[in-house]
Amino acid sequence: MHRWSKLFIPTLREAPTDAEVASHKFLLRAGYIRSSARHYKLPPARQRSLNKIIAIVREEMDKIGQEFYLPAILPRELWEQSGRWSAMGENMFRLKDRKGADLCLGMTMKRS
């Protein structure tokens, strides 16, 4: 492990003006996340921490046999049932498959 003083941990004295929520300001100022043009990045030390957390959660899930993966690309019909296909507007990433079916990048699902 490197000395703490040699690690790349970018911190800020002031929160960026586009940060509105207190938790967002604290995460940016402490260097836990970096943002630019609505994209968030994790500095290397934070990525390592996140990977360790993921490994711990995966290990515990494997012990009880409960880990599962949800699909990332979902059909339009699921979102229309909850009324969120039109409600999400431009915030939803939409695409069409080779057959012309409407799909979206899944965020959260509200079961009706």
GROMACS .gro file of C-alpha atoms in nm, residues 23-81:
model
   59
   23SER     CA    1  -2.482   1.468   0.050
   24HIS     CA    2  -2.378   1.543  -0.309
   25LYS     CA    3  -2.172   1.842  -0.192
   26PHE     CA    4  -1.999   1.637   0.078
   27LEU     CA    5  -1.916   1.350  -0.158
   28LEU     CA    6  -1.767   1.590  -0.413
   29ARG     CA    7  -1.568   1.790  -0.159
   30ALA     CA    8  -1.429   1.478   0.010
   31GLY     CA    9  -1.317   1.333  -0.322
   32TYR     CA   10  -1.543   1.027  -0.309
   33ILE     CA   11  -1.687   1.110  -0.650
   34ARG     CA   12  -1.592   1.342  -0.933
   35SER     CA   13  -1.843   1.488  -1.174
   36SER     CA   14  -1.830   1.653  -1.511
   37ALA     CA   15  -2.120   1.713  -1.750
   38ARG     CA   16  -2.360   1.487  -1.558
   39HIS     CA   17  -2.114   1.195  -1.551
   40TYR     CA   18  -1.976   1.065  -1.223
   41LYS     CA   19  -1.635   0.902  -1.184
   42LEU     CA   20  -1.473   0.728  -0.892
   43PRO     CA   21  -1.108   0.807  -0.821
   44PRO     CA   22  -0.884   0.496  -0.805
   45ALA     CA   23  -0.882   0.465  -0.424
   46ARG     CA   24  -1.262   0.486  -0.413
   47GLN     CA   25  -1.298   0.232  -0.692
   48ARG     CA   26  -1.084  -0.010  -0.492
   49SER     CA   27  -1.306   0.043  -0.189
   50LEU     CA   28  -1.620  -0.013  -0.396
   51ASN     CA   29  -1.473  -0.335  -0.541
   52LYS     CA   30  -1.401  -0.463  -0.189
   53ILE     CA   31  -1.757  -0.387  -0.078
   54ILE     CA   32  -1.894  -0.566  -0.385
   55ALA     CA   33  -1.675  -0.868  -0.310
   56ILE     CA   34  -1.798  -0.883   0.051
   57VAL     CA   35  -2.163  -0.861  -0.054
   58ARG     CA   36  -2.111  -1.124  -0.326
   59GLU     CA   37  -1.941  -1.359  -0.079
   60GLU     CA   38  -2.230  -1.326   0.167
   61MET     CA   39  -2.488  -1.374  -0.109
   62ASP     CA   40  -2.304  -1.685  -0.231
   63LYS     CA   41  -2.319  -1.832   0.120
   64ILE     CA   42  -2.697  -1.824   0.114
   65GLY     CA   43  -2.732  -1.882  -0.261
   66GLN     CA   44  -2.937  -1.570  -0.327
   67GLU     CA   45  -2.740  -1.361  -0.578
   68PHE     CA   46  -2.927  -1.287  -0.899
   69TYR     CA   47  -2.900  -1.041  -1.184
   70LEU     CA   48  -3.178  -0.826  -1.319
   71PRO     CA   49  -3.195  -0.741  -1.688
   72ALA     CA   50  -3.064  -0.399  -1.782
   73ILE     CA   51  -3.263  -0.362  -2.105
   74LEU     CA   52  -3.639  -0.388  -2.052
   75PRO     CA   53  -3.935  -0.393  -2.291
   76ARG     CA   54  -4.168  -0.094  -2.326
   77GLU     CA   55  -4.471  -0.293  -2.208
   78LEU     CA   56  -4.343  -0.322  -1.849
   79TRP     CA   57  -4.300   0.052  -1.825
   80GLU     CA   58  -4.637   0.126  -1.983
   81GLN     CA   59  -4.813  -0.089  -1.721
   0.00000   0.00000   0.00000
